[in-house]
PDB file of C-alpha atoms in Angstrom:
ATOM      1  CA  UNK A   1      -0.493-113.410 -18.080  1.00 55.00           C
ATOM      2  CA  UNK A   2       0.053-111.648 -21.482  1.00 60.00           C
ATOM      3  CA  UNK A   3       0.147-108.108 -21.895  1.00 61.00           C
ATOM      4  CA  UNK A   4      -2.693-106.363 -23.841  1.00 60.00           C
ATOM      5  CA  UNK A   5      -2.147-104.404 -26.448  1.00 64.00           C
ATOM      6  CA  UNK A   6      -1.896-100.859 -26.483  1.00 68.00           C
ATOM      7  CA  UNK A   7      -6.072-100.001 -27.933  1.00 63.00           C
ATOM      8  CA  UNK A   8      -7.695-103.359 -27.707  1.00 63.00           C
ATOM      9  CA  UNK A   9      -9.962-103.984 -25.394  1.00 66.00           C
ATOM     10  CA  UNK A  10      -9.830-106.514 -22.294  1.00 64.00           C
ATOM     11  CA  UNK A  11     -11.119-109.997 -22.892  1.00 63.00           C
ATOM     12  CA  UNK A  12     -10.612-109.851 -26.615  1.00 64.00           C
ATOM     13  CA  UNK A  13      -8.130-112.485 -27.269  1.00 65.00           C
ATOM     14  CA  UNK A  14      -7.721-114.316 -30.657  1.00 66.00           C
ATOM     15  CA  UNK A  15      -6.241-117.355 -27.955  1.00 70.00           C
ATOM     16  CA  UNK A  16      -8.298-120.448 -28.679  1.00 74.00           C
ATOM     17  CA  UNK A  17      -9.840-119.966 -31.879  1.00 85.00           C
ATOM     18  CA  UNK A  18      -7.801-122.950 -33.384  1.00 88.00           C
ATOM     19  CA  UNK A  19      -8.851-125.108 -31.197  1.00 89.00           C
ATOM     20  CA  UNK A  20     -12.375-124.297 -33.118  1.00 90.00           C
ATOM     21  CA  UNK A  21     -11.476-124.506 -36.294  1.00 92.00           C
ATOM     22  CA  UNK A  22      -9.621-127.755 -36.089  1.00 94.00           C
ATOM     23  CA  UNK A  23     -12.459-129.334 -34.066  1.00 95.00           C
ATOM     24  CA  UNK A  24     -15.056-128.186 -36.285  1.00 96.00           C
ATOM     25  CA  UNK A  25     -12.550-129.380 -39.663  1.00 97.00           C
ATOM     26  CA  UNK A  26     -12.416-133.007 -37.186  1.00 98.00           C
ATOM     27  CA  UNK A  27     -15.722-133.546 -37.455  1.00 97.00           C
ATOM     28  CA  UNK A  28     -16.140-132.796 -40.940  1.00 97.00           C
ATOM     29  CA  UNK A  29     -13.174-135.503 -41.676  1.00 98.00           C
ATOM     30  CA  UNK A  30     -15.383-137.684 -39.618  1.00 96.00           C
ATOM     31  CA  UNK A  31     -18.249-137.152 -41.908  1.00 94.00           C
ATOM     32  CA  UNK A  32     -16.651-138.074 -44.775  1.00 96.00           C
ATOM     33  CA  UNK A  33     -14.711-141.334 -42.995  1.00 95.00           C
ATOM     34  CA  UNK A  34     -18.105-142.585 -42.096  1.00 94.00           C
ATOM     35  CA  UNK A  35     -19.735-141.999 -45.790  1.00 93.00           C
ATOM     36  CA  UNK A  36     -16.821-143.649 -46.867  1.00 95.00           C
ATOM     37  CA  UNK A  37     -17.219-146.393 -45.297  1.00 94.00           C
ATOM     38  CA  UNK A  38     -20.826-146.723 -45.553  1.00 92.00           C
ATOM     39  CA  UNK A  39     -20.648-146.571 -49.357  1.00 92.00           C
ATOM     40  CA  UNK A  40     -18.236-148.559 -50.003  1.00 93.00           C
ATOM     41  CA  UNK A  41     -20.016-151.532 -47.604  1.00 91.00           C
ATOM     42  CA  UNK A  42     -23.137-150.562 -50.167  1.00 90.00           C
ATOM     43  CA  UNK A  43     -21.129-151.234 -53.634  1.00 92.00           C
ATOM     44  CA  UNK A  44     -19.943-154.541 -51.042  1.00 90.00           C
ATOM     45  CA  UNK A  45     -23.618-155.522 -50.748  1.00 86.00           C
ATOM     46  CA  UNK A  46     -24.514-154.843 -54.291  1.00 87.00           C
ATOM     47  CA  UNK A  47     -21.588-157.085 -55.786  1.00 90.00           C
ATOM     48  CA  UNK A  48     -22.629-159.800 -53.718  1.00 86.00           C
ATOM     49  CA  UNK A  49     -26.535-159.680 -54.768  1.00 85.00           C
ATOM     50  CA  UNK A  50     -25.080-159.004 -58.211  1.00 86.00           C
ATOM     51  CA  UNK A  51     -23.097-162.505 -58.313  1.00 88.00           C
ATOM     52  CA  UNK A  52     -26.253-164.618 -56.619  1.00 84.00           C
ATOM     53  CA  UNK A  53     -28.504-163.736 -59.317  1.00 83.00           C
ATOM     54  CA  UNK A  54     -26.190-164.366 -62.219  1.00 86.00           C
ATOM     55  CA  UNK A  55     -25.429-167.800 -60.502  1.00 86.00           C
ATOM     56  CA  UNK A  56     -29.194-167.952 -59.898  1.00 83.00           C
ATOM     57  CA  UNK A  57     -30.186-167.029 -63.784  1.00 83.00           C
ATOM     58  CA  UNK A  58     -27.498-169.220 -64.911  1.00 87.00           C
ATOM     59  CA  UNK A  59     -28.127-172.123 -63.708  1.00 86.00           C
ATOM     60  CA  UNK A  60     -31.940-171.265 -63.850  1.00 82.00           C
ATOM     61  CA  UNK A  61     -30.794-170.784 -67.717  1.00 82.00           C
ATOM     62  CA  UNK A  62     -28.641-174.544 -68.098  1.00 86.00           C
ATOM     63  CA  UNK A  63     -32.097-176.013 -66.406  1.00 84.00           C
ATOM     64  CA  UNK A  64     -34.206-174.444 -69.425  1.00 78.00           C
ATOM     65  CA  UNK A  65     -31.825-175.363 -72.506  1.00 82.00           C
ATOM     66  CA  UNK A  66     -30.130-178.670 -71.291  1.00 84.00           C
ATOM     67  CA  UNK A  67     -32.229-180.813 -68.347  1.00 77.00           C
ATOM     68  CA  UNK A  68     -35.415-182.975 -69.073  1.00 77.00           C
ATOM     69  CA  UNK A  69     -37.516-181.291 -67.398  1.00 72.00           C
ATOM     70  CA  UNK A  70     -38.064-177.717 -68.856  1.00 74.00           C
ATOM     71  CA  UNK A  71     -41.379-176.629 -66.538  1.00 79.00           C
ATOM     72  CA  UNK A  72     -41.542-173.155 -65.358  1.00 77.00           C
ATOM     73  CA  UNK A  73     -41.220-174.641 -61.774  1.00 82.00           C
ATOM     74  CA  UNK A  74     -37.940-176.348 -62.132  1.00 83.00           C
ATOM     75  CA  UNK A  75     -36.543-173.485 -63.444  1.00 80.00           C
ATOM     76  CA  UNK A  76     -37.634-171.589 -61.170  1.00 80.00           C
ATOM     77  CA  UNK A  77     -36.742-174.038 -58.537  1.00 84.00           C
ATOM     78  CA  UNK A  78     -33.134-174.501 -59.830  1.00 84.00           C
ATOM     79  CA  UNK A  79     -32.361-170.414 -60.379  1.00 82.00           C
ATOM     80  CA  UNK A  80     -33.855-169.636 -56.450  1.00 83.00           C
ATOM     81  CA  UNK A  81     -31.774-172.566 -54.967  1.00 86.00           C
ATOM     82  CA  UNK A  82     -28.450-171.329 -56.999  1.00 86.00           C
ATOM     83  CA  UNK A  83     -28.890-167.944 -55.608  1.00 83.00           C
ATOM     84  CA  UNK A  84     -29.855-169.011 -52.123  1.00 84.00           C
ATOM     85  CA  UNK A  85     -26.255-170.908 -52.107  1.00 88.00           C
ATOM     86  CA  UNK A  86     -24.681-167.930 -53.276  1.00 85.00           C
ATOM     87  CA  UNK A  87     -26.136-165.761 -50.540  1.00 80.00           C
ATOM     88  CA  UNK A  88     -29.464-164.255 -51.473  1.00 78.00           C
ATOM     89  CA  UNK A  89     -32.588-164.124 -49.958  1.00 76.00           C
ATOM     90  CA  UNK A  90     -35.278-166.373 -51.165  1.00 72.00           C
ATOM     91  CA  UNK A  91     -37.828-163.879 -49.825  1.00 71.00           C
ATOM     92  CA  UNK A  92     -36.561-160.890 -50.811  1.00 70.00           C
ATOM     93  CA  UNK A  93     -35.802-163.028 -54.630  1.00 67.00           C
ATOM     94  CA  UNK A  94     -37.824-162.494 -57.715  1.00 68.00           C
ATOM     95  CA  UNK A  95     -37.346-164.834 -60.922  1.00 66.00           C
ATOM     96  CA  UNK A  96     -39.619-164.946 -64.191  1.00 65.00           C
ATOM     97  CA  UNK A  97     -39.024-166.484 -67.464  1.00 63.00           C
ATOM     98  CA  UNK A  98     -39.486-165.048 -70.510  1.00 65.00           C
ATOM     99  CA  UNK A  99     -40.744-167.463 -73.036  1.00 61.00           C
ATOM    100  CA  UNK A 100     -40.669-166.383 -76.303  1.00 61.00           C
ATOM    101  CA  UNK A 101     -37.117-165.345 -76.238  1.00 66.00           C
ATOM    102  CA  UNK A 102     -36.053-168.102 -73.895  1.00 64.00           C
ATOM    103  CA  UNK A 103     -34.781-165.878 -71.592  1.00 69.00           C
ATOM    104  CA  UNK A 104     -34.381-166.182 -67.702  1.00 67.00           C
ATOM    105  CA  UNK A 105     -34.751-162.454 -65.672  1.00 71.00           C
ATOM    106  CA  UNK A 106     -33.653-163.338 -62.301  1.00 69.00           C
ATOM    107  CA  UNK A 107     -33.990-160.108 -59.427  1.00 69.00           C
ATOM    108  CA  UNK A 108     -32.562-160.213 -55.874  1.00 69.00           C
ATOM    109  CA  UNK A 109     -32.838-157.800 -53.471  1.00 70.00           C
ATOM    110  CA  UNK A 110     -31.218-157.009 -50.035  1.00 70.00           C
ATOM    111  CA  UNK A 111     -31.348-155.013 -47.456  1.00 73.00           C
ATOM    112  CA  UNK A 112     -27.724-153.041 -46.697  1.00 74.00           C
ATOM    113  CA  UNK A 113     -27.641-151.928 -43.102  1.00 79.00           C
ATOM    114  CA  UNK A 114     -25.339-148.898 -42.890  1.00 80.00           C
ATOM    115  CA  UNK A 115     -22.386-148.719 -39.995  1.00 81.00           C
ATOM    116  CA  UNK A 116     -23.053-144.692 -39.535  1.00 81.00           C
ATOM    117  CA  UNK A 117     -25.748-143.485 -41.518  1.00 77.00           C
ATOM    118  CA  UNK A 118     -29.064-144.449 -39.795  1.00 70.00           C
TER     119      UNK A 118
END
């Protein structure tokens, strides 16, 4: 058992308050692992979304300028099908073409489930 110290009073021991410290700095690491993780499975997510609708507005595009059959519907058809092969949702898709300016506007949208934040 170690001595006191001449004035200080019993039971007043500075012994163990690392053991705080580096269990509180632990879990702080731990926060930032997780967040780490989770964000970078979110900028995952959004590169893949990101790369089914340009397939899905490109080829939604080539349908408008160089096939037969230039109906809103084929388009339509052709940009939801492109993206659906490249991984999006046809639910959770949204397409519209723009007319005047011969433009297709192709939208998809997912749903990222998080590994730690809930």
């Amino acid at each position: 058992m170690p001595r006191e110290r001449w004035g200080e009073r019993p039971g007043r021991s500075d012994d163990g308050q690392v053991l705080v410290v580096v269990a509180i700095g632990l879990v702080v690491v731990l926060m930032f692992v997780a967040l780490a993780v989770d964000v970078g499975h979110w900028y995952g997510q959004r590169r893949h979304m990101q790369n089914a609708a340009d397939a899905g507005a490109l080829s939604g595009a080539y349908q408008f300028c160089y096939e037969a059959a230039k109906t809103e519907a084929a388009v339509t058809g052709a940009a939801l099908d492109y993206a659906e092969m490249n991984g999006a949702d046809r639910a959770l898709s949204k397409m519209r073409l723009v007319e005047e300016d011969g433009m297709v506007v192709r939208t998809a949208t997912v749903r990222a489930d998080f590994f730690f934040a809930r």
